Coordinates of C-alpha atoms in Angstrom, one line a residue:
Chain F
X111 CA 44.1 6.1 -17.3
X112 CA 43.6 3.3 -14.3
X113 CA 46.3 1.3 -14.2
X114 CA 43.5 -2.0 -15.2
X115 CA 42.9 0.1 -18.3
X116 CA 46.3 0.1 -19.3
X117 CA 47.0 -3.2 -18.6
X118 CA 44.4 -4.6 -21.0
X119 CA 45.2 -1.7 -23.4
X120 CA 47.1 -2.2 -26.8
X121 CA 50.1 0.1 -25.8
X122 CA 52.7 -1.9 -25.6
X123 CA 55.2 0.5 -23.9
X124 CA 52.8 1.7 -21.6
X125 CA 52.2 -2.0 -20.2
X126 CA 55.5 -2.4 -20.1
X127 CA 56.0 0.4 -18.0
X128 CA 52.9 -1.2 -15.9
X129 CA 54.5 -4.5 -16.2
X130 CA 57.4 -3.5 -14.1
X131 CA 55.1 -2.3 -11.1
X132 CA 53.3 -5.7 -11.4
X133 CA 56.1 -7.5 -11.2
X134 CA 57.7 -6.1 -8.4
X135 CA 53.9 -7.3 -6.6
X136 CA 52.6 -3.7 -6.2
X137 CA 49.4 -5.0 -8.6
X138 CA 49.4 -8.7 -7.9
X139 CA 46.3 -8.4 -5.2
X140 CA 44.3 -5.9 -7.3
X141 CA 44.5 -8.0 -10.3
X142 CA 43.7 -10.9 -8.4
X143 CA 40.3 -9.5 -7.8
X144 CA 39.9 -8.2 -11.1
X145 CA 40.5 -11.9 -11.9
X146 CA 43.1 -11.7 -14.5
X147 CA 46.9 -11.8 -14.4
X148 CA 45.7 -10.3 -17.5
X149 CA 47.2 -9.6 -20.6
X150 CA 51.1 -10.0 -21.3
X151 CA 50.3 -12.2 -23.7
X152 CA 53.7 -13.4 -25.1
X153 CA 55.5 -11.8 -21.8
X154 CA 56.6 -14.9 -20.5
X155 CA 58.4 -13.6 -17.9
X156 CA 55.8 -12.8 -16.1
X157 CA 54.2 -16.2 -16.6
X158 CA 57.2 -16.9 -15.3
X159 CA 57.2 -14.7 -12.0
X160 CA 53.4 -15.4 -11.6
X161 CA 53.6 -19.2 -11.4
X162 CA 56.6 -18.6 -8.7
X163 CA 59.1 -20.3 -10.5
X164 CA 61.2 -17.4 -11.9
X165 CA 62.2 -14.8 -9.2
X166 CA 61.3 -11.3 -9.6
X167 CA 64.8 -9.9 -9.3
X168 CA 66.3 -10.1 -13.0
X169 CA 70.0 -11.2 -12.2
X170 CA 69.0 -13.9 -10.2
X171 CA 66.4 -14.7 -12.4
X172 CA 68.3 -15.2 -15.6
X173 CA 70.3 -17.7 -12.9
X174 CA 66.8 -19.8 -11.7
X175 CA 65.9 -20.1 -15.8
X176 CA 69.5 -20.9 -17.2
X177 CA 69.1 -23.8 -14.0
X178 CA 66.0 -25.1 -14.8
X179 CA 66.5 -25.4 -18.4
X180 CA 69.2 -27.7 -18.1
X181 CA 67.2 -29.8 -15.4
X182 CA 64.7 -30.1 -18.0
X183 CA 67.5 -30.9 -20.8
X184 CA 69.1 -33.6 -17.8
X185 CA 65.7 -35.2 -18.1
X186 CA 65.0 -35.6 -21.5
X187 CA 68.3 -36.9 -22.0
X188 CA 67.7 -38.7 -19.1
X189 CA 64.4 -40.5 -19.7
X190 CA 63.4 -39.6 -23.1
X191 CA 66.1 -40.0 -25.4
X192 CA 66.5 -43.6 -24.8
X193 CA 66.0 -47.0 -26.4
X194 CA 62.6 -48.6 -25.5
X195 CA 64.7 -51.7 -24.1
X196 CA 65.4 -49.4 -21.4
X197 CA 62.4 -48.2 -20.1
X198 CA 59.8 -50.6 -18.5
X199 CA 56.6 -51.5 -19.4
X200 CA 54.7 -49.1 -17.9
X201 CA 57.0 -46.3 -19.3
X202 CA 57.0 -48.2 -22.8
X203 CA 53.0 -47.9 -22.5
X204 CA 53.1 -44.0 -21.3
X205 CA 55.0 -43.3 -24.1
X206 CA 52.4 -44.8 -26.7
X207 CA 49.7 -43.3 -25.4
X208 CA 51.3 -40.1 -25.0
X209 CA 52.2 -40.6 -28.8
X210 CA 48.8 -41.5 -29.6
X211 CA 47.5 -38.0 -28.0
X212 CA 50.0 -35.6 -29.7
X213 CA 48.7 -35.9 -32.8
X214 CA 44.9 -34.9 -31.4
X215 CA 46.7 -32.3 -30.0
X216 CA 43.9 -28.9 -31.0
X217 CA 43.3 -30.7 -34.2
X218 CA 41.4 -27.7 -35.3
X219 CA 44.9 -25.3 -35.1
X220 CA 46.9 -26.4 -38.3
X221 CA 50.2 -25.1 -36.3
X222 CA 49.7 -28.0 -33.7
X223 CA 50.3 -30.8 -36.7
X224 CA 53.3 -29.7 -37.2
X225 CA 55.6 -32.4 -36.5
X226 CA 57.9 -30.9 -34.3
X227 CA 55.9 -29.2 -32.5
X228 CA 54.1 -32.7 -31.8
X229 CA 57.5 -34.1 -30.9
X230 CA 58.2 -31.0 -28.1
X231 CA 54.6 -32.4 -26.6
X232 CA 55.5 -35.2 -25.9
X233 CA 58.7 -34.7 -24.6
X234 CA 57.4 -32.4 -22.4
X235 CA 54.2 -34.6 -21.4
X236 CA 56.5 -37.6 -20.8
X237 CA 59.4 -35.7 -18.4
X238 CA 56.1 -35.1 -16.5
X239 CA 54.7 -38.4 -17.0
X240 CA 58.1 -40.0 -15.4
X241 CA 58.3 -37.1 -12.4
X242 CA 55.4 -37.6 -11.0
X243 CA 54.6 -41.4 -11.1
X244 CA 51.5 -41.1 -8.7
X245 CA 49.4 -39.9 -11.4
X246 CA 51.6 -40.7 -14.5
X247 CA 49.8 -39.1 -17.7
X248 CA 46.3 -38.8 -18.4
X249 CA 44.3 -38.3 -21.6
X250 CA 43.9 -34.6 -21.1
X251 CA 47.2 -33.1 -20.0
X252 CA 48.1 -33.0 -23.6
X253 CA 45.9 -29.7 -23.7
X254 CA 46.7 -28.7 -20.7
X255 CA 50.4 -28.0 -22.0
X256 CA 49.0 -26.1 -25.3
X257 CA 48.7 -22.6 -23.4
X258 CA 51.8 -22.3 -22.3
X259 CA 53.6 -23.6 -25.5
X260 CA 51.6 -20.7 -27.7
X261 CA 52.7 -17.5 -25.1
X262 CA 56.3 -18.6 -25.4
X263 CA 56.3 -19.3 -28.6
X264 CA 54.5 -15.7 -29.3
X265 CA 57.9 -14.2 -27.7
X266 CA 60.1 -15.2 -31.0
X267 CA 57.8 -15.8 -33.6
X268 CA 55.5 -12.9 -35.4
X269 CA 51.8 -13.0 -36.7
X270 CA 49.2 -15.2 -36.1
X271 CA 49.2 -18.6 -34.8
X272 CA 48.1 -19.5 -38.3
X273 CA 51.4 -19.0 -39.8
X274 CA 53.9 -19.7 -37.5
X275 CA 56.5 -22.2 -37.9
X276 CA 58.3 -24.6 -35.7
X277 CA 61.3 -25.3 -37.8
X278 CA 61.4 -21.5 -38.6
X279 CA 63.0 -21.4 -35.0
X280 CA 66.6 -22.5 -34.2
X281 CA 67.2 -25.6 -31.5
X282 CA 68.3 -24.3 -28.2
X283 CA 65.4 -21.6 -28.8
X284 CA 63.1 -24.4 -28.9
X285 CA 64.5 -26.4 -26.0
X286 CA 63.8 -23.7 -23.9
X287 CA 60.3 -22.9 -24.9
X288 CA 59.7 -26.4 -24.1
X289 CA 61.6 -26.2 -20.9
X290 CA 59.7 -23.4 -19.6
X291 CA 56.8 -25.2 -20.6
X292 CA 57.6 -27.9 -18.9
X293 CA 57.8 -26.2 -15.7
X294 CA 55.0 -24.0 -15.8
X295 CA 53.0 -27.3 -16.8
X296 CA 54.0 -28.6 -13.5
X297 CA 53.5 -25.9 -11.6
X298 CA 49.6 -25.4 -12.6
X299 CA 49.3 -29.5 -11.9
X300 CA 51.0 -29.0 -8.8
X301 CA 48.2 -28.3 -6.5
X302 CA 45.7 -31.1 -8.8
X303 CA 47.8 -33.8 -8.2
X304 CA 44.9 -35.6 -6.9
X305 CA 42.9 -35.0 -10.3
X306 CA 45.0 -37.2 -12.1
X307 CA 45.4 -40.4 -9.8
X308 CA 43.6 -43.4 -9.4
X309 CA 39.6 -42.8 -10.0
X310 CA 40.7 -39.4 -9.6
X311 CA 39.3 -38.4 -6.2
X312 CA 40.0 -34.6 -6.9
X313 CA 37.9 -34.0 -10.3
X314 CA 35.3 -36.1 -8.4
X315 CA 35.3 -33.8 -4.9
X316 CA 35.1 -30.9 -7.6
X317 CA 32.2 -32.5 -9.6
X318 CA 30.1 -32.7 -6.3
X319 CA 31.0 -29.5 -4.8
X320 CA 29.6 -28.2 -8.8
X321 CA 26.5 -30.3 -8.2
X322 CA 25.9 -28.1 -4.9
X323 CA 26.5 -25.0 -5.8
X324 CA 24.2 -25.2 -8.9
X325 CA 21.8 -26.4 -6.3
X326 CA 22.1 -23.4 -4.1
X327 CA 22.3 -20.7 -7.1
X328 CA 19.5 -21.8 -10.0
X329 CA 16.9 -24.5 -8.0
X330 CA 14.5 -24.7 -11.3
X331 CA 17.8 -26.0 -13.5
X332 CA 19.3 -28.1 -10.7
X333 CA 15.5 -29.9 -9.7
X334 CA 15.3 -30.4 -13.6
X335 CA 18.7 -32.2 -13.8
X336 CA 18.0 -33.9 -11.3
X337 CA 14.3 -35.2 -12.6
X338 CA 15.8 -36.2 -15.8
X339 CA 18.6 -38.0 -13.9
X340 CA 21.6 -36.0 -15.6
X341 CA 24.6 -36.6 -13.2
X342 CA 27.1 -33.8 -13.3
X343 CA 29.5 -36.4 -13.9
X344 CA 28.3 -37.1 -17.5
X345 CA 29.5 -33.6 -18.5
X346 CA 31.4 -31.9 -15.5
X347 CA 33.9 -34.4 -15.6
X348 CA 36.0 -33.7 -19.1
X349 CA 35.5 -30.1 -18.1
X350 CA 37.5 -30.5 -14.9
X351 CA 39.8 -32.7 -16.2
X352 CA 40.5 -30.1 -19.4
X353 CA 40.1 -27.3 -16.9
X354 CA 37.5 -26.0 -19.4
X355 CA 39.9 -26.0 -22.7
X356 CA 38.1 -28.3 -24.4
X357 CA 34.6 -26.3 -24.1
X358 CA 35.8 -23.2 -25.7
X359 CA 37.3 -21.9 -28.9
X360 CA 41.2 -22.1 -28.8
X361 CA 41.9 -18.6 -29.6
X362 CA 40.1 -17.8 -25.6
X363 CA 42.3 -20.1 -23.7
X364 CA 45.2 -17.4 -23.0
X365 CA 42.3 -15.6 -21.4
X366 CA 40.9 -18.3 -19.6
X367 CA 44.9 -19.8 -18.4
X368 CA 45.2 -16.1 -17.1
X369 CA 42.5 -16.0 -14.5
X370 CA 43.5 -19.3 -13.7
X371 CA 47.5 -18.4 -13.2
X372 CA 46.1 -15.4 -11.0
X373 CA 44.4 -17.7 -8.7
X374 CA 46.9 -19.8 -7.8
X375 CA 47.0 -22.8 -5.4
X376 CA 43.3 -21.5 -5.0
X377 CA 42.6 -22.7 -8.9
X378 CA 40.8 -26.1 -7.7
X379 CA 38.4 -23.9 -5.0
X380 CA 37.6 -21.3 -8.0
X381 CA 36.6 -23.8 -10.9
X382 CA 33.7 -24.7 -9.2
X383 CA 32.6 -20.8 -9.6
X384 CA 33.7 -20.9 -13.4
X385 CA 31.7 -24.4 -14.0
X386 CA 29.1 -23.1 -12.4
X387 CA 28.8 -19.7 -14.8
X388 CA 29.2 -21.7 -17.5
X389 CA 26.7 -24.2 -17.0
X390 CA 24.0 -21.5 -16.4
X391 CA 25.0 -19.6 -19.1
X392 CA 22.3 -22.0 -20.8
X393 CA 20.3 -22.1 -17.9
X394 CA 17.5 -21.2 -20.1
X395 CA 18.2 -23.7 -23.1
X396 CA 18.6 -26.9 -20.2
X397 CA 15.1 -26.1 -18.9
X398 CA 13.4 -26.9 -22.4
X399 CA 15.7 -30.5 -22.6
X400 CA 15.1 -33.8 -21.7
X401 CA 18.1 -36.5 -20.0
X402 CA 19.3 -37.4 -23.6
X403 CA 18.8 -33.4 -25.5
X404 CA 20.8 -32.2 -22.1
X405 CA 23.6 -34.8 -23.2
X406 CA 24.0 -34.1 -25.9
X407 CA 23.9 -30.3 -25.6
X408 CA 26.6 -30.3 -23.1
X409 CA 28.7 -32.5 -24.6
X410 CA 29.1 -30.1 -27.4
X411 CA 28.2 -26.6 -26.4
X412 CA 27.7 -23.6 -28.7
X413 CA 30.6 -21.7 -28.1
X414 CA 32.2 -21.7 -31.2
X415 CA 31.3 -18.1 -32.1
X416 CA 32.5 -17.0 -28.7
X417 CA 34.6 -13.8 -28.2
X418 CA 36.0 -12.9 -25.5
X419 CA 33.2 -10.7 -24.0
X420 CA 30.9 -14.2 -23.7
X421 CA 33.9 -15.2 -21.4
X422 CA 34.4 -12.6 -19.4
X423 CA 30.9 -12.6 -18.5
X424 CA 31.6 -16.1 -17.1
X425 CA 34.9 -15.0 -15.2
X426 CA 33.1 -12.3 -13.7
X427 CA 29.8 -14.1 -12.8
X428 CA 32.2 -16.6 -11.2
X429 CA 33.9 -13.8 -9.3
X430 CA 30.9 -12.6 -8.0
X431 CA 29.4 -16.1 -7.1
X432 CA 32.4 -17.0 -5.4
X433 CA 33.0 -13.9 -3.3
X434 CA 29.1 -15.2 -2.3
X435 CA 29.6 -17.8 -1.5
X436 CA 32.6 -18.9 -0.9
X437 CA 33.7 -17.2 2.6
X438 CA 30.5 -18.8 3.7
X439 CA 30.2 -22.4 3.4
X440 CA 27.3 -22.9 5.6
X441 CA 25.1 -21.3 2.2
X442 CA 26.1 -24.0 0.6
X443 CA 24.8 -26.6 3.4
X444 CA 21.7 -28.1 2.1
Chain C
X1334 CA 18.4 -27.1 -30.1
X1335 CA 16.0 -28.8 -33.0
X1336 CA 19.2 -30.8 -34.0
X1337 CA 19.7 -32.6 -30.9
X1338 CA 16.2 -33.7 -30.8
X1339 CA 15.7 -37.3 -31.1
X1340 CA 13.1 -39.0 -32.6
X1341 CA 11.3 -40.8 -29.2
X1342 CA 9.0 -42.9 -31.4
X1343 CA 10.8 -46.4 -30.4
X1344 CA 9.4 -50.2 -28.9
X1345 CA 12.5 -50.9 -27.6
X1346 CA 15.6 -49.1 -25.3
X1347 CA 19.1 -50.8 -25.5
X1348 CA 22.1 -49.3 -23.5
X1349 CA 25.5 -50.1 -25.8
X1350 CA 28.9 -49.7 -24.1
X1351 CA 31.8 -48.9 -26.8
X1352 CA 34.8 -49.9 -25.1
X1353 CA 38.7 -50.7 -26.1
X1354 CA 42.3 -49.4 -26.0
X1355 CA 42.6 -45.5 -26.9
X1356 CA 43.0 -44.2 -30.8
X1357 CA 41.5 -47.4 -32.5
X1358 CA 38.3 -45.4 -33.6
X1359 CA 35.4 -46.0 -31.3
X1360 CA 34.4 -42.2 -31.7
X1361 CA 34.3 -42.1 -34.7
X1362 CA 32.8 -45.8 -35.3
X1363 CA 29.7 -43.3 -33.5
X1364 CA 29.2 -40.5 -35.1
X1365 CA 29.6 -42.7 -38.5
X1366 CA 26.6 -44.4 -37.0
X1367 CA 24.8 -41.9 -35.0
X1368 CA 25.4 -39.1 -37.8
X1369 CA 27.5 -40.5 -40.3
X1370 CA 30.4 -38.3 -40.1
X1371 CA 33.9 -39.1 -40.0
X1372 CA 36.9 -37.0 -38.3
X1373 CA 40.4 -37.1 -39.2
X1374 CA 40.6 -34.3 -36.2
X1375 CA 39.4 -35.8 -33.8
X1376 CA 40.3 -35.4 -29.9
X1377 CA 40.6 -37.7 -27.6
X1378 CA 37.6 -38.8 -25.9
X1379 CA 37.7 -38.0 -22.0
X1380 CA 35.5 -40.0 -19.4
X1381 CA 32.5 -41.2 -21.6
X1382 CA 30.5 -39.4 -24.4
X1383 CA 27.0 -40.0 -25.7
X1384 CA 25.2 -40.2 -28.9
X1385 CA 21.8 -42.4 -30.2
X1386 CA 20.2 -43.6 -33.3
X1387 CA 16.5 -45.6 -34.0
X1388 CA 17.1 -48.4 -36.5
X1389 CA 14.2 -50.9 -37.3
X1390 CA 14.4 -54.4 -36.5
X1391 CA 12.0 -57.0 -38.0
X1392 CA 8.3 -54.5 -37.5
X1393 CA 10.0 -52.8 -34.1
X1394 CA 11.9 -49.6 -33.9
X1395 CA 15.0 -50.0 -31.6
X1396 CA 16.7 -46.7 -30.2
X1397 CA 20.5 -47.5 -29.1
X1398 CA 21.7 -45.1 -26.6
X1399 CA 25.5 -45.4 -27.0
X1400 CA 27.9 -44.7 -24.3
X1401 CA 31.6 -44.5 -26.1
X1402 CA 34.4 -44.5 -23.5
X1403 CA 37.9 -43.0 -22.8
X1404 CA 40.4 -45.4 -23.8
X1405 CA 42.9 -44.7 -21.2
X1406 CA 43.1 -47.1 -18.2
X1407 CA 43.3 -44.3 -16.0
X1408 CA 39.3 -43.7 -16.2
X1409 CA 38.6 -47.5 -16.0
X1410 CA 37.2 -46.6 -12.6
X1411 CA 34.6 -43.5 -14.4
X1412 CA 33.9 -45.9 -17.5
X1413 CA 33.0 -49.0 -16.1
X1414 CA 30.2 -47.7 -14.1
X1415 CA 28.4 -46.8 -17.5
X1416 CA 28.8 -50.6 -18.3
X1417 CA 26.1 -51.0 -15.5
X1418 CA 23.0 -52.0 -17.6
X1419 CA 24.4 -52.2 -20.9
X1420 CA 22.9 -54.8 -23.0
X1421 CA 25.3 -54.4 -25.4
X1422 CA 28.8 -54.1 -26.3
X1423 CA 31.2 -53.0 -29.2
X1424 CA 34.7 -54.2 -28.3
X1425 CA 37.3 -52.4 -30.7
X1426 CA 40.5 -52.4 -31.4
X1427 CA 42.7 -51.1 -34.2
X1428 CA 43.6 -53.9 -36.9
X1429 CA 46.9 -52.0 -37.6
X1430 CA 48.1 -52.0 -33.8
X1431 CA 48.5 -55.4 -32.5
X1432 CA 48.9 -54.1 -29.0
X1433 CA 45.3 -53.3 -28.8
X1434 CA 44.5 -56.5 -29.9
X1435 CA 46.5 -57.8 -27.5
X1436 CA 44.5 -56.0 -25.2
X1437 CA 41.2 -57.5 -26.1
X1438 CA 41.1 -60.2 -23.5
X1439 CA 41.8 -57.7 -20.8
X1440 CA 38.7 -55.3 -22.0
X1441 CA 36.8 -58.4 -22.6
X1442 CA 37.1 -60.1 -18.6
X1443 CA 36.5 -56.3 -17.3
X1444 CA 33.0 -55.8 -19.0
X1445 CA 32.1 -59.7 -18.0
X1446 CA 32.9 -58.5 -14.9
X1447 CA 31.0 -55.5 -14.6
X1448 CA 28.0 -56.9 -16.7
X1449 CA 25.2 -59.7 -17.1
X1450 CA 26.4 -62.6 -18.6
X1451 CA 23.6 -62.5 -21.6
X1452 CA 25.4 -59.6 -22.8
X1453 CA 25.7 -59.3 -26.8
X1454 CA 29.5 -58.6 -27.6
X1455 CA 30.7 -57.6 -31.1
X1456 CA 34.7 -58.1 -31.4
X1457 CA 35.3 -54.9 -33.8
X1458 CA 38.7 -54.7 -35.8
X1459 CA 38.6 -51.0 -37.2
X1460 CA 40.6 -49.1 -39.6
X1461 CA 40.6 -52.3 -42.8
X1462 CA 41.0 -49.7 -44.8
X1463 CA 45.0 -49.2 -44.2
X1464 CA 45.0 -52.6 -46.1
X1465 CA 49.2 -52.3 -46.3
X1466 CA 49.5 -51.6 -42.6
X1467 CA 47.5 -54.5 -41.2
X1468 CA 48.7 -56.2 -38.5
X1469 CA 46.2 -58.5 -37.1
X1470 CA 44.8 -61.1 -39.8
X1471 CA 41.1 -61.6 -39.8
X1472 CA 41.7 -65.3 -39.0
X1473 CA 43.5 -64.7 -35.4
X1474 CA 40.5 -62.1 -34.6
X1475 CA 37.5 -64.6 -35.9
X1476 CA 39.3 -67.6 -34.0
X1477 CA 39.1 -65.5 -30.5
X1478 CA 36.2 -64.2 -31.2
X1479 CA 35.0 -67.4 -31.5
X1480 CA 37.1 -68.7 -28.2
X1481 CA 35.4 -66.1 -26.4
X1482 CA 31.7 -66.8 -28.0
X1483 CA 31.9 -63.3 -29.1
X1484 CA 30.3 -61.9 -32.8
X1485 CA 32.5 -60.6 -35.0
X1486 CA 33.2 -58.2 -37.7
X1487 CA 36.3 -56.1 -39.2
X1488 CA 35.4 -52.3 -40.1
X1489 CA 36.3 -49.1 -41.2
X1490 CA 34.8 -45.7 -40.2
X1491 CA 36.9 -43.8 -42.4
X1492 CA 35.5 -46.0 -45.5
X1493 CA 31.8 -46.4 -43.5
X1494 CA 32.5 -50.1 -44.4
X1495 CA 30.6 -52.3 -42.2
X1496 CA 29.5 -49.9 -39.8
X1497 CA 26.2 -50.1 -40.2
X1498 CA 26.1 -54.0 -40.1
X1499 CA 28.5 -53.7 -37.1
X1500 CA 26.0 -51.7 -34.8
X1501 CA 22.8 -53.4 -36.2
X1502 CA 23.6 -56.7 -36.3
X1503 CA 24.3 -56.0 -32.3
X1504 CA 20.9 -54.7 -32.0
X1505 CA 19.5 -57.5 -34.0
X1506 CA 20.8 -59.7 -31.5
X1507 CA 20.0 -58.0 -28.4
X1508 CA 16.6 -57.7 -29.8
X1509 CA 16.3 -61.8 -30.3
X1510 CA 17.7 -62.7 -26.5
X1511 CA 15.0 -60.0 -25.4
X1512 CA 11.9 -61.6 -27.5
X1513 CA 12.8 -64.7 -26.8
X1514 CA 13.3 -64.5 -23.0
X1515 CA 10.1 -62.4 -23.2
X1516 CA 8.1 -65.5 -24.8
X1517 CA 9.8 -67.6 -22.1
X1518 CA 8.1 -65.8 -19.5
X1519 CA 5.2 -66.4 -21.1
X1520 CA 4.6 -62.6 -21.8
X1521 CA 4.1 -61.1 -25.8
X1522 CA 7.4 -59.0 -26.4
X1523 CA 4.6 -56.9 -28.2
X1524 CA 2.6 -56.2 -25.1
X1525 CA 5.4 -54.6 -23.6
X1526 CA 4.7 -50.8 -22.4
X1527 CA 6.5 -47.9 -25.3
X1528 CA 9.6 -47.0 -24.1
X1529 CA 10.5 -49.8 -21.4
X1530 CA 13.8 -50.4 -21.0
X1531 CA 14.9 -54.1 -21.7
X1532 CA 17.4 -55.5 -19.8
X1533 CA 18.9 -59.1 -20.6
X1534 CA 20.1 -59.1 -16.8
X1535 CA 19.0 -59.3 -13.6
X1536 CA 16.0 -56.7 -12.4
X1537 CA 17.6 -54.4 -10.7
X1538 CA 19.7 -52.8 -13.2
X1539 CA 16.6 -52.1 -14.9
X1540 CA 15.8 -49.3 -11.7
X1541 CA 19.9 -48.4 -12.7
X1542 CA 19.0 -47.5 -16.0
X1543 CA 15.9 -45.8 -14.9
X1544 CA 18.3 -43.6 -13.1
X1545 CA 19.6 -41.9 -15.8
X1546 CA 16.9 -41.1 -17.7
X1547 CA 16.0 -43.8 -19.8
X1548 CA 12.7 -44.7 -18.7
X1549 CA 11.4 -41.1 -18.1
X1550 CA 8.4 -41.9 -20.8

C-alpha cells in the first residue's frame, strides 16, 4: 500500500508505524502537497511536532512539554487566577467578553456546554488575550481554540464527542490539555497577528486578494457580484476571521485544521485558494441571486449535510488553483 | 433557494443598523423579527450579518433591510461603515447587565457620528423577561432615552414581547420624517418611483446605498 493510503487508512498500528517516518520529516514535503498533515486524529504529538513547538527527538521532547506546561500553569496563576481589583480595565473588560463568548462556544456540540470545559476556554483565550496585547481577543478566537481542545482531548477519553466528559478526567490531565492548547493556539495565530489588530488590516489584504482571484478564475460569478454590488467583505470577512470554522459542520474541522497545520506560516497565502473553492462551489446557485438572495445565501450556506468528500473537493480545487496561480502573480494582475 | 427569496413588492427601502455591546440579543431581536425564531444557541455574530422583512405602514409596504452588527469594539472600524445610510437604528442593550447600559452613550455619539442627524433611534432594553435579574429600571432607560431624544421600548426576544412594536414603530417613524420631508419639497411621497431608496440625509448617501444593491430595481 502507498504510504498516503496508509496514512488515511483505519490501521492503527500501521500508521503508527508510518507515524514514526513522518515524524522524523521523511513525509513532511509529500504530505504537504497532498495538502494534509492528515489523519492522527487524537496523535497529539504530532500536532505537537507539526506546529514546531515539540521537538522530534522524544527525550528532549518530554523536556520542551513538561516546560511549557508550567509556563502555561505560571500564567494562569499569574494573570487568571486573580481578583478583578487587580487587573485593569481593559483586562476586566477582556475577561467579560471572553466570558460572554465561552458559552457560544459550538453551541450545536452538547460537550462544549459543559461547564468546565467552558472554564478551560477561557483560561486559555485569556493567557492569550494578556500575551499578546497588540491584538488582545477577538470575537472569533473562541472557535479557533475548539480543534485543538477536541484532538487532545481524543487522546484520554473514548467514543464520540457526544459522550465525553470533562469531569470524567482528573486535574493535571486537564491542565495539560489546555496547556497544549494554549500553545498550539498561539502558534496557528502566530503568523495572523495582523488579523486580529486594529481594523484588522490582515483579514482585509486577504478579503481583496479573494476578490481577485475570483475575478481571474469564474468572470460570469465575479461580474455578477460585482453588478449586484456584493462586496466580499459582507461574507469573506467572518470566513477569514473563523478561518472557515464557522461555515462547515463541526465534525469536518479536524480535517480542515489539518491542511491548515500542514501549510504552515504559508496558512494566510493558501486561504485565499480555500475561499476561493468554496465560494465557487455555488458558483452556479450565485448566478440565479440577486444583492440581498446572495446575502443571505452566504451568510448561511448549505453545508450542513457535508461529508468529508464535499471538503476535500474544496482542499484539492484549492491545491490545484494555487499551484496556478500562485507561483505567478502577474495572472492575477488585472 | 425559494426560502431566501424575498418578497420585492415594496413603496419604500429603509436601511436599519442594529448596534450595541456583545451578548445583549440583537441577533436574535432579528430573526424574531425577520423569521420569528429564537436561539438559545446562538454564536456570536462576527463583522455584520443581514436579514429583511416587508411590514405595511398606513396603505405603503415598507421593506427594512437590517444590518445587525458584531458587538465587539474590535470591529467598530468594519461595523460602522454599514451605518453609512442607515435611516434607522435599534440601540440595544441587555436590561440584566448594567455595563451595557452603561455603554449606551458611547454607541449612541459613534452612530451620530457616522450618520445623518434625522436618524430614527429606538433605545432597546432586551431580555424583560429575566424579571428577577434585572438590573437597569425602566425609569433610568426612559429618562435617557428621553435626554438623548431617543424612542424607547423594553423587550424580549426570548418571550417575542414587544418585538414587533419595537422594529415597526421605527419604521413607522422613519416612514413619517420621509413623507413629510417629501411634502416639504413639494413632491407626493406617492409619486415616488417603486423601490427608491429613501434617505433622511444628505444626497449622496443615497448613490452609497445604491452601491450595495439596494436600488438595483
Amino acid at each position: 500500500m502507498e504510504l498516503e493510503g496508509i496514512l488515511a487508512s483505519e490501521n492503527t498500528s500501521l500508521r503508527c508505524f508510518v507515524w514514526l517516518i513522518v515524524r522524523d520529516g521523511c513525509l513532511q514535503k509529500k504530505l504537504k502537497e497532498k495538502g494534509s498533515a492528515t489523519l492522527f486524529k487524537g496523535n497529539y504529538l504530532f500536532v505537537e511536532t507539526y506546529l514546531g513547538y515539540a521537538p522530534p527527538n522524544s527525550d528532549r521532547r518530554e523536556g520542551v512539554l513538561r516546560r511549557k506546561r508550567l509556563d502555561y500553569l505560571d500564567c494562569v496563576a499569574q494573570y487568571y487566577d486573580i481578583q478583578d481589583i487587580e487587573r485593569t480595565d481593559e483586562e476586566i473588560n477582556m475577561l467579560r467578553q471572553i466570558a460572554v463568548d465561552c458559552p457560544r462556544t459550538v453551541p450545536d456540540v452538547s460537550f462544549f456546554q459543559q461547564a468546565q470545559v467552558q472554564k478551560s476556554l477561557e483560561r486559555i483565550l485569556y493567557i492569550w488575550a494578556i500575551r499578546h496585547p497588540a491584538s488582545g481577543y477577538v470575537q472569533g478566537i473562541n472557535d479557533l481554540a475548539t480543534p485543538f481542545l477536541v484532538v487532545f482531548l481524543s487522546e484520554h477519553v473514548e467514543g464520540s464527542i457526544d459522550n465525553w466528559m470533562m469531569s470524567d478526567l482528573p486535574s493535571e490531565k486537564i491542565s495539560g490539555i489546555e496547556a497544549d492548547c494554549y500553545w498550539c493556539l498561539s502558534k496557528l495565530l502566530d503568523g495572523m497577528q495582523d488579523h486580529y489588530t486594529f481594523a484588522q488590516p490582515g483579514i482585509q489584504r486577504l478579503v481583496f486578494k479573494l476578490k481577485e482571484l475570483v475575478r481571474r478564475i469564474d468572470e460570469p460569478v465575479s461580474t455578477h457580484m460585482e453588478e449586484q454590488g456584493l462586496e466580499f467583505l459582507q461574507f469573506a470577512f467572518r470566513w477569514f476571521n473563523c478561518l472557515l470554522i464557522r461555515e462547515i459542520p463541526f465534525h469536518l474541522v479536524t480535517r480542515l485544521w489539518d491542511t491548515y497545520l500542514a501549510e504552515g506560516d504559508a496558512l494566510p497565502d493558501f486561504l485565499v485558494y480555500i475561499a476561493a473553492s468554496f465560494l465557487l462551489t455555488w458558483s452556479d446557485n450565485l448566478l440565479k441571486l440577486d444583492f440581498q438572495e446572495m446575502v443571505m445565501f452566504l451568510q448561511h450556506l448549505p453545508t450542513h449535510n457535508w461529508s468529508h468528500s464535499e471538503l476535500e473537493m474544496v482542499l484539492s480545487r484549492a491545491y490545484m488553483w494555487h499551484a496556478m496561480f500562485n507561483s505567478s502573480p502577474s495572472h492575477l494582475a488585472s | 433557494m425559494g426560502a431566501y427569496r424575498a418578497d420585492d413588492d415594496y413603496d419604500y427601502l429603509f436601511k436599519v443598523v442594529l448596534i450595541g455591546d456583545s451578548g445583549v440579543g440583537k441577533s436574535n431581536l432579528l430573526s424574531r423579527f425577520s423569521r420569528n425564531e429564537f436561539s438559545l444557541e446562538s454564536k456570536s455574530t462576527i463583522g455584520v450579518e443581514f436579514a429583511t422583512r416587508s411590514i405595511h405602514v398606513e396603505d405603503k409596504v415598507v421593506k427594512a433591510q437590517i444590518w445587525d452588527t458584531a458587538g465587539q469594539e474590535r470591529y467598530r472600524a468594519i461595523t460602522s461603515a454599514y451605518y453609512r445610510g442607515a435611516v434607522g437604528a435599534l440601540l440595544v442593550y441587555d436590561v440584566t447587565r448594567h455595563v451595557t447600559f452603561e455603554n449606551v452613550e458611547r454607541w449612541l455619539k459613534e452612530l451620530r457620528d457616522h450618520t445623518d442627524s434625522n436618524i430614527v433611534i429606538m433605545l432597546v432594553g432586551n431580555k424583560a423577561d429575566l424579571r428577577h435579574l434585572r438590573a437597569v429600571s425602566t425609569e433610568d432607560a426612559k429618562a435617557f432615552a428621553e435626554k438623548e431624544s431617543t424612542f424607547f421600548m423594553e423587550t424580549s426576544a426570548l418571550e417575542s414581547m414587544n418585538v414587533e412594536n419595537a422594529f415597526t414603530e421605527v419604521l413607522t417613524q422613519i416612514y413619517r420624517v420621509v413623507s413629510k420631508k417629501a411634502l416639504e419639497a413639494g413632491d407626493d411621497p406617492a409619486a415616488l418611483p417603486k423601490g427608491q431608496t429613501i434617505n433622511v440625509g444628505s444626497k449622496d448617501d443615497v448613490s452609497a446605498v445604491k452601491k450595495v444593491g439596494c436600488c438595483s430595481s
